[in-house]
Rosetta silent file (secondary structure, phi, psi, omega in degrees, C-alpha in Angstrom):
SEQUENCE: VFTNQRPMDGNYIAAGTNNYVVQTDAADTETGVDYVEFSYQVCNSGNESKLALSKINNTHSKTTSLAEYSDGTYLCFTFKGFSNGGAASMYTGRLGVDGIPPAVTLTNPANGAMINANSFFQFNATDNLAPSLRCDLIIDGKAAANVTLQNGKEGSFAATNASEGIHTWNVLCTDMVGLGATGTARHALLRTRGRPV
SCORE:     score description
SCORE:     0.000 S_00000001
   1 L     0.000   54.599 -160.632    0.525    0.240    0.373 S_00000001
   2 L   -92.739 -174.677 -160.853    1.636    3.626   -0.676 S_00000001
   3 E  -179.594  141.116 -174.437    0.561    6.265    1.082 S_00000001
   4 L    42.553   98.721 -175.199    2.147   10.141    1.099 S_00000001
   5 L   -94.965  140.187 -170.244    3.404   10.037   -2.501 S_00000001
   6 L  -154.443   79.900  178.813    5.523   12.394   -3.775 S_00000001
   7 L   175.675  108.202  165.938    4.857   12.636   -6.716 S_00000001
   8 L  -120.791  179.627 -176.486    0.988   12.522   -6.751 S_00000001
   9 L   -69.768   83.383 -172.817   -1.115   12.777   -9.651 S_00000001
  10 L   131.240  -17.716 -137.249   -2.031   15.916  -10.676 S_00000001
  11 L   -88.397 -175.932 -170.453    1.094   17.316   -8.797 S_00000001
  12 E  -159.463  159.802 -162.432    3.684   20.476  -10.400 S_00000001
  13 E  -155.099  128.495  178.881    7.293   21.189  -10.383 S_00000001
  14 E   -97.323  130.070 -153.687    9.174   24.555  -11.591 S_00000001
  15 L   -64.053  162.935 -171.843   11.032   23.925  -14.230 S_00000001
  16 L    87.270    6.536  172.733   14.923   24.056  -13.631 S_00000001
  17 L   -50.773  113.281 -171.345   14.019   21.661  -10.573 S_00000001
  18 L   -93.886  -34.044 -112.622   17.627   19.951   -9.443 S_00000001
  19 L  -135.348   28.300  179.045   17.527   18.937   -6.339 S_00000001
  20 E   -67.861  153.865 -174.533   13.603   16.576   -6.440 S_00000001
  21 E  -103.074  103.857  177.749   12.815   14.171   -3.618 S_00000001
  22 L  -100.152  101.127 -136.424   11.014   11.199   -5.295 S_00000001
  23 L  -161.788  109.442  177.840    9.485    9.532   -2.596 S_00000001
  24 E  -127.719  155.818  159.897    6.646    7.214   -0.702 S_00000001
  25 E   -50.965  115.074  178.805    5.347    5.469    2.361 S_00000001
  26 L  -138.856  148.493 -138.752    5.000    2.114    1.188 S_00000001
  27 L  -172.410  160.895 -161.111    3.608   -1.350    4.108 S_00000001
  28 L   174.196   82.621 -176.313    2.931   -4.636    3.100 S_00000001
  29 L   -46.353  -28.174 -162.210    0.744   -6.307    6.342 S_00000001
  30 L   -90.331  -78.027  172.558    1.787   -9.937    5.212 S_00000001
  31 L   -74.003  -37.247 -156.369    5.230  -10.032    4.069 S_00000001
  32 L   122.535  103.161  153.517    6.716   -6.976    4.203 S_00000001
  33 E   -26.081   91.688 -165.562    7.826   -4.546    1.743 S_00000001
  34 E   -82.947  -68.574 -168.959   11.293   -6.045   -0.678 S_00000001
  35 E  -155.148  155.486  164.680   11.881   -2.519   -2.987 S_00000001
  36 E  -149.529  171.698 -155.947   10.233   -0.378   -4.860 S_00000001
  37 E  -153.945  138.586 -172.202   11.130    1.680   -7.913 S_00000001
  38 E  -134.865  136.468  176.674    9.481    5.111   -9.582 S_00000001
  39 E  -144.638  161.008  171.727   10.419    5.327  -13.186 S_00000001
  40 E  -174.967 -179.030 -121.040    8.788    8.180  -15.652 S_00000001
  41 E  -171.383  128.037  165.380    8.968    9.455  -18.916 S_00000001
  42 E   -68.327  169.684 -153.539    7.511   12.440  -20.672 S_00000001
  43 L   -91.596  104.306  177.743    4.109   11.575  -21.410 S_00000001
  44 L   100.312   -7.267  179.538    3.802    9.594  -24.915 S_00000001
  45 L  -120.411   -1.192  121.485    7.097    9.350  -25.881 S_00000001
  46 L   124.291  -19.491  170.615    8.289    5.488  -24.539 S_00000001
  47 L   -42.537   69.034  164.730   12.088    7.465  -22.998 S_00000001
  48 L   -91.534  158.977  172.890   11.879    5.791  -19.677 S_00000001
  49 E  -106.843  117.685 -175.911   14.185    6.725  -16.477 S_00000001
  50 E   -88.230  167.486 -172.098   13.736    3.841  -13.757 S_00000001
  51 E   178.247  116.037  169.024   15.333    5.096  -10.081 S_00000001
  52 E   -81.556  130.053 -154.140   15.780    2.269   -7.322 S_00000001
  53 L  -103.518 -178.298  172.802   14.116    4.269   -4.205 S_00000001
  54 E  -114.023  165.335 -165.695   16.220    3.717   -0.990 S_00000001
  55 E  -124.396  124.468  149.851   14.592    2.409    2.134 S_00000001
  56 E  -147.984  104.707  -97.856   14.195    3.986    5.299 S_00000001
  57 L    14.234  -99.683 -149.037   12.085    2.078    8.030 S_00000001
  58 L  -101.349   -2.452  171.232    8.647    2.384    5.834 S_00000001
  59 E   -76.442  128.915  162.117   10.187    5.635    3.575 S_00000001
  60 E  -109.587  128.338  173.710   11.332    4.675    0.167 S_00000001
  61 E  -148.419 -155.083 -135.817   12.733    8.031   -1.626 S_00000001
  62 L   155.165  113.468 -171.160   15.400    8.839   -4.068 S_00000001
  63 E  -103.203  124.030  176.204   17.028   13.068   -4.839 S_00000001
  64 E  -146.978  133.518  161.768   16.787   13.179   -8.741 S_00000001
  65 L   -78.855  137.689  115.471   17.255   16.336  -11.475 S_00000001
  66 L   -50.813    8.611 -174.550   14.524   17.630  -13.418 S_00000001
  67 L   -97.505    7.845 -161.449   15.557   20.258  -14.821 S_00000001
  68 L   -80.728  -74.358 -176.565   16.133   19.059  -18.644 S_00000001
  69 L    -0.336   87.029 -163.289   12.626   19.767  -18.470 S_00000001
  70 L  -106.411 -166.928 -150.713   10.508   22.945  -19.512 S_00000001
  71 L   -84.925  143.734 -123.269    7.566   24.417  -19.208 S_00000001
  72 L     2.671   61.654 -178.510    4.434   22.059  -20.318 S_00000001
  73 E   -92.747  141.282  172.780    6.577   19.298  -20.207 S_00000001
  74 E  -120.119  153.365  178.147    4.113   16.743  -18.406 S_00000001
  75 E  -136.517  147.626  169.665    6.195   13.543  -17.391 S_00000001
  76 E   -98.504  150.881  143.369    3.661   10.086  -16.361 S_00000001
  77 E  -164.106 -166.504 -161.434    4.869    7.971  -13.840 S_00000001
  78 E  -164.451  133.198  156.344    4.646    5.412  -11.867 S_00000001
  79 E   -79.466   85.650  172.273    5.640    3.720   -8.095 S_00000001
  80 E  -108.034  141.714 -130.639    6.095    0.268   -8.367 S_00000001
  81 E  -144.207   91.275 -139.937    6.378   -1.572   -5.203 S_00000001
  82 E  -115.455  131.384  151.922    7.154   -5.530   -4.964 S_00000001
  83 E   -93.035  166.588 -156.054    6.668   -7.537   -1.875 S_00000001
  84 L   -57.235  -29.024 -163.935    8.914   -9.945    0.043 S_00000001
  85 L   -98.455   28.135  145.869    6.080  -12.322   -0.971 S_00000001
  86 L    95.324  -20.561 -172.497    6.850  -12.115   -4.726 S_00000001
  87 L   -76.616  149.800  175.320    3.361   -9.472   -5.147 S_00000001
  88 L  -128.978 -178.334 -175.996    3.713   -6.113   -6.785 S_00000001
  89 L  -177.073  153.744 -163.955    1.352   -3.293   -6.938 S_00000001
  90 E  -134.946  103.443  175.711    1.150    0.408   -9.030 S_00000001
  91 E  -106.559  131.585 -155.626    0.296    3.654   -8.384 S_00000001
  92 E  -113.966  106.850 -172.194    0.109    5.728  -11.440 S_00000001
  93 E  -168.268 -159.629  178.693    0.057    9.693  -12.255 S_00000001
  94 E  -164.707  130.396 -137.403    1.337   12.656  -13.811 S_00000001
  95 E  -118.161  123.457  168.469    3.908   15.256  -12.939 S_00000001
  96 E  -119.193  162.411 -176.016    3.528   18.669  -15.157 S_00000001
  97 E  -138.778  150.690 -173.382    6.511   21.463  -15.259 S_00000001
  98 E  -126.228   99.422 -149.373    5.588   24.902  -14.836 S_00000001
  99 L  -104.081  -48.098 -135.646    8.306   27.539  -16.260 S_00000001
 100 L  -109.247  116.864  179.447    6.156   30.928  -16.459 S_00000001
 101 L   -91.276  176.179  176.174    5.237   32.816  -13.886 S_00000001
 102 L   -48.561  154.346  164.883    1.144   35.294  -13.378 S_00000001
 103 L  -108.823  115.803  178.586    0.720   38.378  -15.524 S_00000001
 104 L  -117.874  116.154  171.002   -0.096   40.475  -12.636 S_00000001
 105 E  -109.737  159.208  170.442   -1.464   44.270  -14.015 S_00000001
 106 E   -77.117  150.407  167.326   -2.611   46.823  -11.775 S_00000001
 107 L  -145.820   -9.587  156.612   -6.243   48.533  -12.945 S_00000001
 108 L   179.631   88.067   79.785   -7.375   50.745  -10.211 S_00000001
 109 L  -101.800  143.859  163.338   -6.760   53.534   -8.636 S_00000001
 110 L   -41.004  159.861 -171.580   -5.102   55.122  -11.315 S_00000001
 111 L   -80.906  120.079 -140.739   -1.311   56.187  -10.595 S_00000001
 112 L    49.489   71.129  164.971   -1.041   58.640   -8.210 S_00000001
 113 L   -83.656  164.577  135.336   -4.376   58.798   -7.709 S_00000001
 114 E   -68.373  117.807  179.663   -6.759   60.100   -4.308 S_00000001
 115 E  -122.823 -161.206  168.968   -8.343   57.649   -3.092 S_00000001
 116 L  -176.084  155.782  176.188  -10.458   56.866    0.671 S_00000001
 117 L     5.526  -42.488 -169.696  -11.487   54.748    2.923 S_00000001
 118 L  -134.164   40.910  175.272  -13.881   52.962    0.697 S_00000001
 119 L   -89.266  157.585  145.793  -11.799   52.943   -2.149 S_00000001
 120 E  -120.979  148.309  166.439   -9.648   49.367   -3.489 S_00000001
 121 E  -100.708  131.025  149.328   -6.746   48.640   -5.146 S_00000001
 122 E  -112.718  151.897 -178.652   -7.547   46.188   -8.266 S_00000001
 123 E  -148.179 -179.568 -156.150   -5.993   44.012  -10.502 S_00000001
 124 E  -121.536  113.705  167.752   -6.444   41.160  -13.178 S_00000001
 125 L   -89.774  178.130  165.860   -3.762   38.072  -12.068 S_00000001
 126 L  -174.896  142.757  153.052   -3.500   35.037  -15.052 S_00000001
 127 L  -155.265 -172.181 -145.791   -1.439   32.123  -15.377 S_00000001
 128 L   -81.978  -21.926  175.118   -0.083   29.703  -18.022 S_00000001
 129 L  -126.561  -45.510 -166.384   -1.324   26.531  -15.402 S_00000001
 130 L   -86.992  136.593 -176.274   -2.587   27.086  -12.176 S_00000001
 131 L   -47.041  -43.413  159.012   -5.726   26.995  -11.599 S_00000001
 132 E  -151.083 -174.505 -152.547   -5.265   29.479   -8.980 S_00000001
 133 E  -124.178  157.224 -157.080   -3.364   31.694   -7.672 S_00000001
 134 E  -124.551  141.383 -173.808   -1.797   33.206   -3.751 S_00000001
 135 E  -130.122  152.285 -170.865   -2.193   37.091   -4.170 S_00000001
 136 E  -132.400   83.728  162.816   -0.309   39.368   -1.917 S_00000001
 137 E   -98.471  164.462 -142.417   -0.604   43.288   -1.713 S_00000001
 138 E  -132.226  120.140  170.667    2.352   44.839   -0.829 S_00000001
 139 E  -151.577  116.929  140.307    2.290   48.887    0.427 S_00000001
 140 L   100.160   17.745  157.905    4.981   50.658    0.767 S_00000001
 141 L   118.471   -5.006  174.169    7.343   47.485    0.328 S_00000001
 142 L  -121.131  127.989  148.392    4.916   44.791    3.086 S_00000001
 143 E   -24.697  140.140  164.631    2.411   42.673    2.593 S_00000001
 144 E  -166.399   24.158  157.042   -0.452   43.719    3.909 S_00000001
 145 E   155.358  168.318 -158.092   -3.085   41.319    3.305 S_00000001
 146 E  -163.877  154.240 -156.798   -3.314   38.418    0.781 S_00000001
 147 L  -157.751   51.264  154.535   -6.011   36.824   -0.900 S_00000001
 148 L    26.932  110.263 -167.985   -6.666   33.121   -2.685 S_00000001
 149 E  -139.971  102.476 -170.707   -7.523   34.371   -6.130 S_00000001
 150 E   -50.205  139.481  179.985   -8.887   32.237   -9.219 S_00000001
 151 L   -38.570  157.570  163.834   -6.752   32.493  -12.872 S_00000001
 152 L    73.772  -24.945 -170.541   -8.136   34.838  -15.037 S_00000001
 153 L   -72.999  158.783  154.391  -10.569   36.713  -12.010 S_00000001
 154 E   -71.915  165.988  159.008  -10.110   40.180  -10.744 S_00000001
 155 E  -134.913  160.312  177.329   -8.813   40.686   -7.067 S_00000001
 156 E  -137.599  161.305  168.493   -9.443   43.711   -5.106 S_00000001
 157 E  -127.303  105.836  161.886   -7.998   44.691   -2.092 S_00000001
 158 E   -14.259  133.611  177.294   -9.564   47.541    0.949 S_00000001
 159 H   -79.877  -25.358  176.898   -7.801   50.474    0.660 S_00000001
 160 H   -60.499   38.108  155.022   -8.045   50.028    4.837 S_00000001
 161 H   -59.354  -44.036 -163.051   -5.421   48.114    3.950 S_00000001
 162 L  -138.733  155.281 -167.094   -3.149   50.736    4.239 S_00000001
 163 L   -62.868  177.093 -168.821   -3.104   54.472    6.820 S_00000001
 164 L   -90.527  157.372  168.530   -3.696   57.380    5.646 S_00000001
 165 L   144.330 -145.294 -165.176   -1.053   59.484    3.580 S_00000001
 166 E   -93.794  127.347  157.196    1.182   59.303    0.084 S_00000001
 167 E  -119.727 -179.787  174.787    2.108   55.087   -0.334 S_00000001
 168 E  -106.445  148.550  125.576    3.485   53.174   -3.429 S_00000001
 169 E  -135.032 -167.732 -150.876    1.680   49.842   -3.839 S_00000001
 170 E  -149.111 -175.610 -178.984    1.739   46.584   -5.823 S_00000001
 171 E  -172.470  134.624  155.478    0.222   43.149   -5.724 S_00000001
 172 E  -139.866  165.996 -144.267    1.855   39.854   -6.053 S_00000001
 173 E  -133.500  159.082 -155.446    0.659   36.749   -7.241 S_00000001
 174 E  -147.027  134.431  142.039    2.764   33.166   -6.584 S_00000001
 175 L   -92.933 -174.283  175.789    1.516   29.992   -8.524 S_00000001
 176 L   -26.530  -51.230  130.732    1.642   26.997   -7.601 S_00000001
 177 L   -68.795   22.438  159.105    5.482   26.087   -7.891 S_00000001
 178 L    79.209   17.687  177.579    6.457   29.511   -6.072 S_00000001
 179 L  -130.401  113.689 -158.516    6.828   31.081   -8.899 S_00000001
 180 L   -62.630  146.810  154.157    5.993   34.963   -8.448 S_00000001
 181 E  -161.470 -169.193  174.846    5.773   38.352  -10.165 S_00000001
 182 E  -159.908  123.540 -130.661    4.509   41.653   -9.810 S_00000001
 183 L   -78.346 -176.058 -172.604    2.352   44.386  -11.830 S_00000001
 184 L   -80.308   92.234 -178.355    4.067   47.712  -12.650 S_00000001
 185 L   -41.975  132.682  178.266    3.996   49.846   -9.458 S_00000001
 186 E   -98.962  154.603  170.418    1.573   52.578   -8.560 S_00000001
 187 E   -95.134  137.975 -149.370    1.354   55.736   -6.161 S_00000001
 188 E  -142.726  156.526  151.738   -1.942   56.176   -4.092 S_00000001
 189 E  -149.063  110.016  177.060   -2.615   59.019   -1.803 S_00000001
 190 E   -70.863   62.817 -169.670   -5.212   57.847    0.811 S_00000001
 191 L   -84.282  119.291  174.942   -7.110   60.123    2.804 S_00000001
 192 L  -153.432   79.112  175.665   -9.664   59.219    5.175 S_00000001
 193 L   176.700  149.076 -176.090  -10.429   62.065    7.762 S_00000001
 194 L   109.144 -165.574  157.305  -11.703   65.104    6.560 S_00000001
 195 L   -82.780  126.837  163.299  -13.780   65.849    3.379 S_00000001
 196 L   -33.430  168.517 -164.182  -14.583   63.288    1.392 S_00000001
 197 L  -123.130    0.000    0.000  -13.220   62.212   -1.923 S_00000001
């Protein structure tokens, strides 16, 4: 029985990943586990690589380089385990490679605009692969708030995340493998007292 696999079916890694730890816990309550191997190939290529995994207790692992694979490549993989009784079992899946960071565009307010506490910092974020993105509002170089946003959807943060005064603001969005990007920074004057803006 396989548990805690890395990768799992549907996972992604960043392009250029050099030291990727392939790992699974494997157990056979009847005869014990003899060994586990991991094989992978570019899907439908037929050029398979195979790794014999090292065992510590029930964990079988091996470090390998996947740096040669570029954005948009999918690796089909198989964990195959053999028991001391001669039985075998498999876990198969597909691992994607992501090499392109998200694109972030600040949409509102305009650069240099005066805003009030009812205003919002608005932006668009897109990615070539990730279904969702983590986006952070950056005020004067520091993270002030964050949100998980569906890919391609408009996002917004309340202006109340900043204090009254002139601020530089931006949004940093990160995809599922850790690739991040910001928009082009803007300035805004936030007024929270006195005559409404």
